mmCIF file of C-alpha atoms in Angstrom:
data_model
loop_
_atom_site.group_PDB
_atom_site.id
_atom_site.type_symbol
_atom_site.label_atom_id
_atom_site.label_comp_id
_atom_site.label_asym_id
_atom_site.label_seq_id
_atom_site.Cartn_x
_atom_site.Cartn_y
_atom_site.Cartn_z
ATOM 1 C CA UNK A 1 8.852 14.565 19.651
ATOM 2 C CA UNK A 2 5.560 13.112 19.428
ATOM 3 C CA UNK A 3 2.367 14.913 18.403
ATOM 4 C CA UNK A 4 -1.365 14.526 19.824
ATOM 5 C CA UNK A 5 -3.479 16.032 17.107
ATOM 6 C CA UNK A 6 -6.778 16.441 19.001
ATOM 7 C CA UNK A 7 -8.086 18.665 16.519
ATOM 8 C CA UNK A 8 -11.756 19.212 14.492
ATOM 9 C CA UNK A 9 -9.651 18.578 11.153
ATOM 10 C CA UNK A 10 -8.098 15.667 12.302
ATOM 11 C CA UNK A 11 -10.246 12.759 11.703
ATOM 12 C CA UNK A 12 -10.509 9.814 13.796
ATOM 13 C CA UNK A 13 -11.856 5.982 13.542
ATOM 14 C CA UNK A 14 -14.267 5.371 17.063
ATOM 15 C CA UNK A 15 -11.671 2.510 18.745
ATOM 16 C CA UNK A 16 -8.701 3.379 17.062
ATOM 17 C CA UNK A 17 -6.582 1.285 19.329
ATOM 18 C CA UNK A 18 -8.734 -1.685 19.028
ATOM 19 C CA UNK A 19 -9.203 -1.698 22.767
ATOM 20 C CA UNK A 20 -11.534 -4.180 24.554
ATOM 21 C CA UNK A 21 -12.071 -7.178 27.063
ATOM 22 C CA UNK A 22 -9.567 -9.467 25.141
ATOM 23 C CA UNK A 23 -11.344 -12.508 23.328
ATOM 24 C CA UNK A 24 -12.105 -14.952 20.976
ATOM 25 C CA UNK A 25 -14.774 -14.380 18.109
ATOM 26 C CA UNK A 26 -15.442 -11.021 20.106
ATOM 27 C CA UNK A 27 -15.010 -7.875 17.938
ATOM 28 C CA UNK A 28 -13.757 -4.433 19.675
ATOM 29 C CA UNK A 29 -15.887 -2.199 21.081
ATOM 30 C CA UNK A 30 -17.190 0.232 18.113
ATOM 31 C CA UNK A 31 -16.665 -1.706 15.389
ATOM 32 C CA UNK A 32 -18.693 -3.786 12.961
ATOM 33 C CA UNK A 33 -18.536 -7.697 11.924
ATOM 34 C CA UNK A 34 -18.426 -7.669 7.972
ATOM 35 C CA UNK A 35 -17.905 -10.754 7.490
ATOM 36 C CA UNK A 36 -19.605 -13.678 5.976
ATOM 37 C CA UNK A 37 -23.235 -14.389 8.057
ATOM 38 C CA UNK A 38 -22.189 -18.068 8.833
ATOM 39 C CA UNK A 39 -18.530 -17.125 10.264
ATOM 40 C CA UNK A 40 -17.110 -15.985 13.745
ATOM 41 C CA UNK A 41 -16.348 -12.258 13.539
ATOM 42 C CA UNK A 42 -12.456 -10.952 14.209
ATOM 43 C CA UNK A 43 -10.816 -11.514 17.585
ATOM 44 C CA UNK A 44 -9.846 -8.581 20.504
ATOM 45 C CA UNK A 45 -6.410 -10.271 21.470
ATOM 46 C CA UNK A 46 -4.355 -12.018 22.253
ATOM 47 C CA UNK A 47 -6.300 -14.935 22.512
ATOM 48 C CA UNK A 48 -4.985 -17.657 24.618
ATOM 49 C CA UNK A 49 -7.584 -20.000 23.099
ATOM 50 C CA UNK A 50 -5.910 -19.901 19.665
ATOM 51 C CA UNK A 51 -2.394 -19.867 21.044
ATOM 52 C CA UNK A 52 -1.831 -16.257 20.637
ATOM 53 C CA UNK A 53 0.131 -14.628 22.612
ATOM 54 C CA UNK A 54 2.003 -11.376 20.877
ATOM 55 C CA UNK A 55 1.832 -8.497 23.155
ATOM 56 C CA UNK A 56 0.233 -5.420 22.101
ATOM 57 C CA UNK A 57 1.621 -2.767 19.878
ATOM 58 C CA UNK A 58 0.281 -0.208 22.383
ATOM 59 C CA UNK A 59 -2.520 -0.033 25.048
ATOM 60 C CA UNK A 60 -4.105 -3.535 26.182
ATOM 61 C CA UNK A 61 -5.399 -5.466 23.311
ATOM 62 C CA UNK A 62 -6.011 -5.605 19.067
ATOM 63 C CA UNK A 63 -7.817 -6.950 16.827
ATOM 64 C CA UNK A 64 -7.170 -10.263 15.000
ATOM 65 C CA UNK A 65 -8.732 -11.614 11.320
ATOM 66 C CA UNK A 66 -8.399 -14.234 9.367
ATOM 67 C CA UNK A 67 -9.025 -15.719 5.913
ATOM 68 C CA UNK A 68 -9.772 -19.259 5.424
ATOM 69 C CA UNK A 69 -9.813 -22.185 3.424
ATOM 70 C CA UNK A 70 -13.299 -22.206 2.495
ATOM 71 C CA UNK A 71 -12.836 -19.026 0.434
ATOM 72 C CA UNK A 72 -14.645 -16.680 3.289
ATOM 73 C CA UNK A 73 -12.538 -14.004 5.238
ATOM 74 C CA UNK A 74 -12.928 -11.496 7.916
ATOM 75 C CA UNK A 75 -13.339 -7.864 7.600
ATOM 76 C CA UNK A 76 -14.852 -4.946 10.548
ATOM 77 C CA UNK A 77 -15.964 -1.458 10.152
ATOM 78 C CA UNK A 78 -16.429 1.671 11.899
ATOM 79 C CA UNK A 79 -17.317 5.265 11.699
ATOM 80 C CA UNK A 80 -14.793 8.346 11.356
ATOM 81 C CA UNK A 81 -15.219 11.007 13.558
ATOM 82 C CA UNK A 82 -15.914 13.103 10.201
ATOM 83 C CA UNK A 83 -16.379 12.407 6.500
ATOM 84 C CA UNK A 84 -13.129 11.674 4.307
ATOM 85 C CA UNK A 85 -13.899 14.358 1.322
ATOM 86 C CA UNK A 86 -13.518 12.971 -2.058
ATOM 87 C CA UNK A 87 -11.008 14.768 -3.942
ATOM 88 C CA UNK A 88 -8.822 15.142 -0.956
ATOM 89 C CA UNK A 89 -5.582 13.534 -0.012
ATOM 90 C CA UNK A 90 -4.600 12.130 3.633
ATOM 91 C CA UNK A 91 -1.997 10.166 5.260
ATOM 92 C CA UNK A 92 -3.286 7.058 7.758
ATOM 93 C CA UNK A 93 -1.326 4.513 9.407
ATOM 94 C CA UNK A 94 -1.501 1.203 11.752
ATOM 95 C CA UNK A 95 0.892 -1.279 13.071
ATOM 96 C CA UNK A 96 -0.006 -4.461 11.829
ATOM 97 C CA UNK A 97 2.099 -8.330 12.614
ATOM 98 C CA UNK A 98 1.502 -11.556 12.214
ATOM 99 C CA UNK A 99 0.781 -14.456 14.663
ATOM 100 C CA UNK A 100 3.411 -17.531 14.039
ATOM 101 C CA UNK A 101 0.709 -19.622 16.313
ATOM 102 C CA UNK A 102 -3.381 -19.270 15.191
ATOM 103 C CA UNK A 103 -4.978 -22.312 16.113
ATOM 104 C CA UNK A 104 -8.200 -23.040 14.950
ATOM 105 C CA UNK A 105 -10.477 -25.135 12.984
ATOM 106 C CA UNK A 106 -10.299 -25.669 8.830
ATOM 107 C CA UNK A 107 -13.674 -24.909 7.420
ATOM 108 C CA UNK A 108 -12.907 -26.516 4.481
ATOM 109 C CA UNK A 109 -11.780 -30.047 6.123
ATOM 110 C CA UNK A 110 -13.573 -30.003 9.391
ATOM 111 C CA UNK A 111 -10.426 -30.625 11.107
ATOM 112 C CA UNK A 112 -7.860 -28.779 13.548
ATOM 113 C CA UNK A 113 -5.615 -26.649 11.780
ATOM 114 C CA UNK A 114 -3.242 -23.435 12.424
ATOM 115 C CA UNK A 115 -3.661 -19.853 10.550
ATOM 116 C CA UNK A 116 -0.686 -18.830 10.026
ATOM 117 C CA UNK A 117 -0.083 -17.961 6.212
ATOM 118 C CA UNK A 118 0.422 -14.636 5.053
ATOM 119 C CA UNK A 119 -2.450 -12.244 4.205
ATOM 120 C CA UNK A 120 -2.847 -8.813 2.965
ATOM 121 C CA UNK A 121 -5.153 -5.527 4.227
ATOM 122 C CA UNK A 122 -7.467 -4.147 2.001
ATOM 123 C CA UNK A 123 -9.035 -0.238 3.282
ATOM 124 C CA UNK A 124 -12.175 0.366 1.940
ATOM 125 C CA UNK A 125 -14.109 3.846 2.127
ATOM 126 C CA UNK A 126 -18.035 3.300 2.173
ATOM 127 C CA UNK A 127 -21.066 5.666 3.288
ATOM 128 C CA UNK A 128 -23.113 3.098 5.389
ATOM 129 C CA UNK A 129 -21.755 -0.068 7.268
ATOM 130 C CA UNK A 130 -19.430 -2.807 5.741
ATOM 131 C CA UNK A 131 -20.092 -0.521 2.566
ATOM 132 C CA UNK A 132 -17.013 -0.933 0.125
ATOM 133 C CA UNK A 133 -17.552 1.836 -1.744
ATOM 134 C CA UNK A 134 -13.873 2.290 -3.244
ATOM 135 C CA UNK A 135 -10.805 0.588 -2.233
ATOM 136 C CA UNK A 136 -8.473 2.999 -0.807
ATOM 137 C CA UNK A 137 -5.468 1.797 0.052
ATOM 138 C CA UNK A 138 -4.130 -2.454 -0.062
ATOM 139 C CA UNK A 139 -0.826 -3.751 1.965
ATOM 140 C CA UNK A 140 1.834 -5.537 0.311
ATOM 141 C CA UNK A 141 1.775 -9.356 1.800
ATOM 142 C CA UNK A 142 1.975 -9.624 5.658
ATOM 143 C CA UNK A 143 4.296 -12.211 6.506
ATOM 144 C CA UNK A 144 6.311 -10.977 9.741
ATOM 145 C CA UNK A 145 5.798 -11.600 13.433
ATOM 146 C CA UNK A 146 7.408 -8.568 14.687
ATOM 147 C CA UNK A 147 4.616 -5.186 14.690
ATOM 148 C CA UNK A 148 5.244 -3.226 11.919
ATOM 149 C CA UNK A 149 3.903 0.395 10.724
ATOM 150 C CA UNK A 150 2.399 0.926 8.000
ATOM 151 C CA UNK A 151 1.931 4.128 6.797
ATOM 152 C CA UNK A 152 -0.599 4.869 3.363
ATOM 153 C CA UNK A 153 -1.294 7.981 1.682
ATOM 154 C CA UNK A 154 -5.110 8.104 0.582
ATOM 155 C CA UNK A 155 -7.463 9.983 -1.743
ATOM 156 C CA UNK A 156 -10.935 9.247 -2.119
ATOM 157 C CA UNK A 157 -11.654 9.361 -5.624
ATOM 158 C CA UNK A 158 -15.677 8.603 -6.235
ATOM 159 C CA UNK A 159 -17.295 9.903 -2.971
ATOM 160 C CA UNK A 160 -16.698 11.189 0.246
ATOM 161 C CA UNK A 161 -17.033 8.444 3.334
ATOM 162 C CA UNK A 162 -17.894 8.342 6.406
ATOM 163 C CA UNK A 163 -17.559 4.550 7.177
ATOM 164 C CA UNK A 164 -13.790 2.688 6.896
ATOM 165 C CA UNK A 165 -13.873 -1.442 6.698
ATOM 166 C CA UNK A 166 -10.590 -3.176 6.919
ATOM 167 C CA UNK A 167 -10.687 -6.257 5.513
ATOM 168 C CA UNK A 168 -8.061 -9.476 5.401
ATOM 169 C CA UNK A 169 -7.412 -10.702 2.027
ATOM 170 C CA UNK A 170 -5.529 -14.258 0.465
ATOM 171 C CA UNK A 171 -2.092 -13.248 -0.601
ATOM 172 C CA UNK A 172 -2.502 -13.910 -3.915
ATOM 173 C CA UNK A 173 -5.782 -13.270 -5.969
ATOM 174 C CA UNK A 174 -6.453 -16.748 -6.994
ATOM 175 C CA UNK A 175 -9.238 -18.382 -6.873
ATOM 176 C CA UNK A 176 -7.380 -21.762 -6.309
ATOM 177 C CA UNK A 177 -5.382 -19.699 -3.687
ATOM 178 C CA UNK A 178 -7.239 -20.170 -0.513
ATOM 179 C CA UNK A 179 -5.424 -20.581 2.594
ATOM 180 C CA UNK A 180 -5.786 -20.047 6.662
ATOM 181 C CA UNK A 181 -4.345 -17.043 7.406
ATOM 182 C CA UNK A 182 -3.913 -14.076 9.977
ATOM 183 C CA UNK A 183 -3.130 -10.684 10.730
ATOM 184 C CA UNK A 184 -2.876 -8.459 13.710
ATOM 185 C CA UNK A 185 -3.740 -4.516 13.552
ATOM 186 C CA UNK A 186 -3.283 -1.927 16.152
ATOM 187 C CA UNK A 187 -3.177 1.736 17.240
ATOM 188 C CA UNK A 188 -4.550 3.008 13.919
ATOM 189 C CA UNK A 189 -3.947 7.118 13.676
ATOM 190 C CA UNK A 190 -6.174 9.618 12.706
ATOM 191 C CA UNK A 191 -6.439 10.818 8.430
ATOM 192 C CA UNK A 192 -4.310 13.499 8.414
ATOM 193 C CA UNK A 193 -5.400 15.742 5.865
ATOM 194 C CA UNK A 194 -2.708 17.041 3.934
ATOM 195 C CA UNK A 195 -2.196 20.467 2.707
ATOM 196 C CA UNK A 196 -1.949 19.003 -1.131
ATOM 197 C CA UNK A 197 -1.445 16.315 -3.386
ATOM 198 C CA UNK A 198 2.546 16.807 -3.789
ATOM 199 C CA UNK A 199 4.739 13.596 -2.627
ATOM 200 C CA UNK A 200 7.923 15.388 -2.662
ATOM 201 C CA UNK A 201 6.825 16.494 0.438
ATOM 202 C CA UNK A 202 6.202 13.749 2.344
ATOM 203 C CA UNK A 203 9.547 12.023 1.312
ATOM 204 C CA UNK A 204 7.175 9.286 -1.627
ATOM 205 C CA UNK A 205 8.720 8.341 -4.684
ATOM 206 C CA UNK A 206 7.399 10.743 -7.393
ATOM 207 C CA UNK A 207 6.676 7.751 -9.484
ATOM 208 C CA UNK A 208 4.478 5.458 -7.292
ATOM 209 C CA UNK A 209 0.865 5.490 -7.581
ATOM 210 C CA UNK A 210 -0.270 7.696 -4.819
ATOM 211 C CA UNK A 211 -3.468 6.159 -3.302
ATOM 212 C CA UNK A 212 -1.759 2.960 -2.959
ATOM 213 C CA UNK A 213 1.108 4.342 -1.723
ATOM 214 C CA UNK A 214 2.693 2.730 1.546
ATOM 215 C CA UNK A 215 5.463 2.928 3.641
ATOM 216 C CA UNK A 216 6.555 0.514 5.843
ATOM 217 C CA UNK A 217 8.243 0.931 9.226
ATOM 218 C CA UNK A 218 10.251 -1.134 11.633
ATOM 219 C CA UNK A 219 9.643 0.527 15.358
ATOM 220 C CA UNK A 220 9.949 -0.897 19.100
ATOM 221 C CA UNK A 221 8.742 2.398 20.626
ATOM 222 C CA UNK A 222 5.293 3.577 18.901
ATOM 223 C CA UNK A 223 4.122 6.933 19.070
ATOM 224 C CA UNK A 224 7.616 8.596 20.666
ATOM 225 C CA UNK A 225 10.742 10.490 19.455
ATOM 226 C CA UNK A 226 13.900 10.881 20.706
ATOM 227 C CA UNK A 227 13.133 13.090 23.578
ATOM 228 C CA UNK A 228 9.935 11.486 24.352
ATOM 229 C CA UNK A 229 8.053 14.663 24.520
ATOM 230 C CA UNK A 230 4.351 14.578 23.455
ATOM 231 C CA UNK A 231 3.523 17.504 21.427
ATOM 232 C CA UNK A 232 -0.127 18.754 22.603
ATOM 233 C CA UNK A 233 -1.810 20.410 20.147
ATOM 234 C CA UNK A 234 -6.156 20.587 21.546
ATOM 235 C CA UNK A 235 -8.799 21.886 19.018
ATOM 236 C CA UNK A 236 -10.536 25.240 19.799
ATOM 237 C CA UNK A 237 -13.376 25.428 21.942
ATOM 238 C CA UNK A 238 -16.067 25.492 19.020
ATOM 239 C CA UNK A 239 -14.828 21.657 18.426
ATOM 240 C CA UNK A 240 -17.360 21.021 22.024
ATOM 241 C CA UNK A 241 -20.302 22.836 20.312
ATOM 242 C CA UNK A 242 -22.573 19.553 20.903
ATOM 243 C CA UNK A 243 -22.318 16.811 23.330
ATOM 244 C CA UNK A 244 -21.475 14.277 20.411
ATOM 245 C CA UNK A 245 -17.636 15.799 19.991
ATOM 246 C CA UNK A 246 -16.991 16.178 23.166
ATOM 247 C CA UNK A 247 -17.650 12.075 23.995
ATOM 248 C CA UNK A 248 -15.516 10.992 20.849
ATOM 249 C CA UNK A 249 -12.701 13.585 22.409
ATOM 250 C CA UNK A 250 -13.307 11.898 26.039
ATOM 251 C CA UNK A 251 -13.488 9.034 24.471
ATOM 252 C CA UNK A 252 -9.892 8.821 23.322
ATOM 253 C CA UNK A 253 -8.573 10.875 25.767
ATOM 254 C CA UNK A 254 -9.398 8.412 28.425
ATOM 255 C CA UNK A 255 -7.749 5.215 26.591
ATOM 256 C CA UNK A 256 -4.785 7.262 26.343
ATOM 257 C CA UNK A 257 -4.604 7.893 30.566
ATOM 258 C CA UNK A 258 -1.340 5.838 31.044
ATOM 259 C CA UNK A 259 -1.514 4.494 34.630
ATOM 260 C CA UNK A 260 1.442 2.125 35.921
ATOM 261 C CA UNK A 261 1.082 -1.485 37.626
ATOM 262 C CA UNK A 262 0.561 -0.068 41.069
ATOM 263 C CA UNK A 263 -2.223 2.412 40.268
ATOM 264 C CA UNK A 264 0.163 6.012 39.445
ATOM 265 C CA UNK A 265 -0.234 7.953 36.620
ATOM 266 C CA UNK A 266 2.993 8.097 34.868
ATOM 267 C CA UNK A 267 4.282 10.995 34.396
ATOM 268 C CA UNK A 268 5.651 12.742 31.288
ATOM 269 C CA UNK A 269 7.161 15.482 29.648
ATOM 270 C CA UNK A 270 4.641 17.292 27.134
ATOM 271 C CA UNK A 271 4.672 20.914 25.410
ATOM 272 C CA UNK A 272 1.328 22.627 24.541
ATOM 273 C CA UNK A 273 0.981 23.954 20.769
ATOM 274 C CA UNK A 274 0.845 27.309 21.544
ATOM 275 C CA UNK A 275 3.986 27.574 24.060
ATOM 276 C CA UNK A 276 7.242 27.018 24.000
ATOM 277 C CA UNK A 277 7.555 25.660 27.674
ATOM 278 C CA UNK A 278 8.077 22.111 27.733
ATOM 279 C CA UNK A 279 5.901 20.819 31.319
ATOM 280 C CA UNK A 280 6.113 17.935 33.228
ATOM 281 C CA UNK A 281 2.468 16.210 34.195
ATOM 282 C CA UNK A 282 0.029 13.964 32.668
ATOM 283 C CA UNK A 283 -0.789 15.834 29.226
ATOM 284 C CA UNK A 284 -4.105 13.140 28.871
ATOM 285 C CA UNK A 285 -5.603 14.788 32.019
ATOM 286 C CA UNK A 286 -4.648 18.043 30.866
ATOM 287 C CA UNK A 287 -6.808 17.667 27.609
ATOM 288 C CA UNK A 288 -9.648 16.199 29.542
ATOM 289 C CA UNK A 289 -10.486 19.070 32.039
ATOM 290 C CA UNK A 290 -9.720 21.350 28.855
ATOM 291 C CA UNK A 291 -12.444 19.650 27.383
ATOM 292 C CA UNK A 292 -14.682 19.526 30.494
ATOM 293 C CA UNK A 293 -13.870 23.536 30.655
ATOM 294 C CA UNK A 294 -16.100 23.848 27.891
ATOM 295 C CA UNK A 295 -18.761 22.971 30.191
ATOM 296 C CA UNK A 296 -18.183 25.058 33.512
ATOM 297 C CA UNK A 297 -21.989 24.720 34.148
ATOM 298 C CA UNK A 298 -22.435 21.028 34.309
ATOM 299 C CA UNK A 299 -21.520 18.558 36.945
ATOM 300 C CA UNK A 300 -19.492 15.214 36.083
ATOM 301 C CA UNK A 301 -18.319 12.347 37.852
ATOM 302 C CA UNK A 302 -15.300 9.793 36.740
ATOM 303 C CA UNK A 303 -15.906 6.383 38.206
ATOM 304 C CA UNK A 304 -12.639 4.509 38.254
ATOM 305 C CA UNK A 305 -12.885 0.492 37.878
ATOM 306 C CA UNK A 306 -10.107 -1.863 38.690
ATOM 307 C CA UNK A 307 -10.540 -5.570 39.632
ATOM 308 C CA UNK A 308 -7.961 -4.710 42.585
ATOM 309 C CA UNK A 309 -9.809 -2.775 45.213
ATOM 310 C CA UNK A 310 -6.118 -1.720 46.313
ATOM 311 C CA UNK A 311 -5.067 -0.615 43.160
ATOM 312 C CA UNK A 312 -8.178 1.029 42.222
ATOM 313 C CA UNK A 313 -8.064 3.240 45.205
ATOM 314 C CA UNK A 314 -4.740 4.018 44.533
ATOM 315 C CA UNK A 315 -5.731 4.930 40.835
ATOM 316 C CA UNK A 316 -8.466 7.458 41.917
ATOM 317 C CA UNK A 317 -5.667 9.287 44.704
ATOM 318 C CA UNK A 318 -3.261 9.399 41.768
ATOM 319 C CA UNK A 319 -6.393 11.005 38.959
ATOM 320 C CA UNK A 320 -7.767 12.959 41.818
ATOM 321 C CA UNK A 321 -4.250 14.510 42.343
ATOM 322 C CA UNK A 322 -3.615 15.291 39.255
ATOM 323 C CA UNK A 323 -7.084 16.949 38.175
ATOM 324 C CA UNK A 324 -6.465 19.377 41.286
ATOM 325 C CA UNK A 325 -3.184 19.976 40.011
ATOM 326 C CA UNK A 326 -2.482 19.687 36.313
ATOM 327 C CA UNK A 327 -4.770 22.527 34.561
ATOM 328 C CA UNK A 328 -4.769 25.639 36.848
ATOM 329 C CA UNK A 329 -7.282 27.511 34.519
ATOM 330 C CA UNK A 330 -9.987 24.334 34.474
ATOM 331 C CA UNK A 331 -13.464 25.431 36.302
ATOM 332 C CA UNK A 332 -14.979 21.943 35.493
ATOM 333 C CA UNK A 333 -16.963 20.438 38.167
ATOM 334 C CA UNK A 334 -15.406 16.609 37.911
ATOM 335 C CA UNK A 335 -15.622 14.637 40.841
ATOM 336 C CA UNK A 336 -13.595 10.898 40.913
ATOM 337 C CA UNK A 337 -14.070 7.774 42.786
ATOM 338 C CA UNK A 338 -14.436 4.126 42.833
ATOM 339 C CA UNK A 339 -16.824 1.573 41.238
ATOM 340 C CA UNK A 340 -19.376 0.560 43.377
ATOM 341 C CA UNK A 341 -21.458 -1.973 42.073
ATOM 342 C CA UNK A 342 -24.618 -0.999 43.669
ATOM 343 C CA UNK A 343 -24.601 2.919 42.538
ATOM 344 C CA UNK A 344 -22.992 1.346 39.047
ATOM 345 C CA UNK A 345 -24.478 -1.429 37.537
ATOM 346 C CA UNK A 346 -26.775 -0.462 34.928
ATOM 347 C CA UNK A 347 -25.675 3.117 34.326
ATOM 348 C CA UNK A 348 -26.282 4.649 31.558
ATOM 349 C CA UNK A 349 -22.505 6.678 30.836
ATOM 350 C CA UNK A 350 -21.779 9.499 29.131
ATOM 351 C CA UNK A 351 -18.413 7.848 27.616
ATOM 352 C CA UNK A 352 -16.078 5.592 28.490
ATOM 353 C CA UNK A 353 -12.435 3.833 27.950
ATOM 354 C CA UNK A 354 -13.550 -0.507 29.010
ATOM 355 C CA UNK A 355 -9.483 -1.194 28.376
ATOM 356 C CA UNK A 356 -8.836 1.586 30.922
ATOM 357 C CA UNK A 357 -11.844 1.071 33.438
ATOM 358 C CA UNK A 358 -12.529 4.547 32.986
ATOM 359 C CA UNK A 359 -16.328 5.744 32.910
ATOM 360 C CA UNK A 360 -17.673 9.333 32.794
ATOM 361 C CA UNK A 361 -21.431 10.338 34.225
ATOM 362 C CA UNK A 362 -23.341 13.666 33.376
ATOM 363 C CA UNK A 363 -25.634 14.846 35.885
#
């Protein structure tokens, strides 16, 4: 069974699925190019211009950085949702693979060359952007092709943060070691905050160190059990007090709206924390108008986008559906339609989802 923790506690990275317009030198919407002034930031792939083509982990696109052989490498930041306290432990994982194919140019010899060594992922906690603060957590060397998750266990030690930078590093710390390289990271999940320190808990060997701790997993289905039921559990309605959480909420909610190739939502089977009655629906629209219900007094409108007129209408029959139907209790006033470039262009939008064409306006 899989869980949705769309709590207060729960913190969150903005973009946590690295979604955006997929494209070379073009970093994902919310982060942050750390890297060096004179260098081309990380990648939203997969990039047909460098020959990469691995499919997504999950959702449309992630992000792709390199090291090269002029000893400069790329790194991105964003903001959490809420500060990682210092003193406190939490468990964070991402799926991360590497491309076999990562053509490019070598700085270092000013001629065509392909990134494809290994490379390892440093997590650094900072208070301000690109600030590396404390090293958190480091992978062991990534060398496979095939997505893998990777799951650390965290604990700020000198501050509290409110800023994470990921950062691709040579395999080996050598200064002689410099080498074109790449790595692939995706669907990053919120710090979990756990209850204590204790590994025995959480199945780590007693011996290891425990903020560099990681586990590794081999997965094809991300995010799902056995049964396939998502496991809702929605903060309490003093989460909304301020616009600010409820467009981070929207936010994600929105890029997790799972629509199929003809325009339907797809359907699945989901169970609410607080019951035991397992429903069928579309638990991501659920959690929106619960979120919206927080509101009853303001007015909203969902603008759908999709480059297929066809399929776009048939994407705002299939939302409008189930917003009438999927949350009895909701008294938000949301209305839904299509993009229309002459009411759209240039608004100014409450929040959004770009990999899901979904935009939200407050009136």
């Amino acid at each position: 069974m899989a869980t949705f923790l769309l709590s207060g506690q729960v913190i969150t990275m903005l973009n946590p699925g690295f979604e955006g317009e997929p494209k070379f030198s073009t970093i994902p919407p919310s982060w942050i190019n750390c890297g060096s002034a004179n260098e081309s930031p990380p990648d939203t792939g997969p990039v047909a211009a460098f020959q990469v083509s691995t499919v997504p982990y999950a959702g449309n696109s992630y992000m792709g950085m390199v090291t090269r052989d002029n000893n400069t490498t790329e790194s991105a930041c964003t903001y959490l949702t809420e500060v990682l306290k210092q003193g406190q432990c939490y468990q964070f994982s991402l799926a991360v693979a590497k491309s076999d194919t990562y053509y490019s140019v070598s700085r270092a010899r000013k001629t065509p060359a392909r990134y494809n060594t290994p490379t390892r992922l440093k997590i650094w906690g900072g208070v301000g952007q690109c600030g590396k603060e404390e090293l958190l957590a480091e992978s062991p060397v990534i060398d496979h092709e095939d997505w893998q998750v990777y799951t650390f266990i965290i604990k700020p030690e000198m501050a509290s943060y409110s800023v994470i930078t990921l950062e691709a590093c040579y395999p080996k710390d050598d200064p002689a070691f410099f080498t074109n390289g790449n790595m692939l990271l995706d669907e990053a999940s919120a710090f979990i905050m756990l209850p204590d320190c204790g590994k025995e808990a959480f199945g780590i060997d007693q011996s290891s160190n425990l903020t560099k701790t990681v586990i590794i997993t081999q997965t094809e289905t991300p995010s799902m059990m056995e049964d396939n039921t998502i496991y809702l559990k929605l903060p309490s309605e003093d989460y909304f007090t301020g616009l600010e959480p409820l467009k981070i909420f929207l936010s994600n909610v929105f890029s997790d709206i799972e629509q199929s190739a003809s325009g339907r939502l797809v359907e699945k089977s989901y169970q609410l924390d607080d019951e035991k009655e397992v429903r069928t629906g579309y638990p991501s629209v659920h959690a929106m108008l619960y979120a919206l219900n927080a509101y009853p007094a303001e007015k909203w409108e969902l603008v759908v986008f999709d480059r297929n007129i066809e399929r776009q209408r048939q994407r705002v029959t299939s939302l409008s559906e189930a917003m009438n139907n999927g949350y009895p209790d909701s008294v938000a006033d949301c209305q839904i339609r299509g993009y229309d470039p002459v009411l759209d262009d240039g608004t100014d939008w409450f929040c959004m989802s770009v990999s899901n064409g979904l935009y939200l306006i407050k009136y």
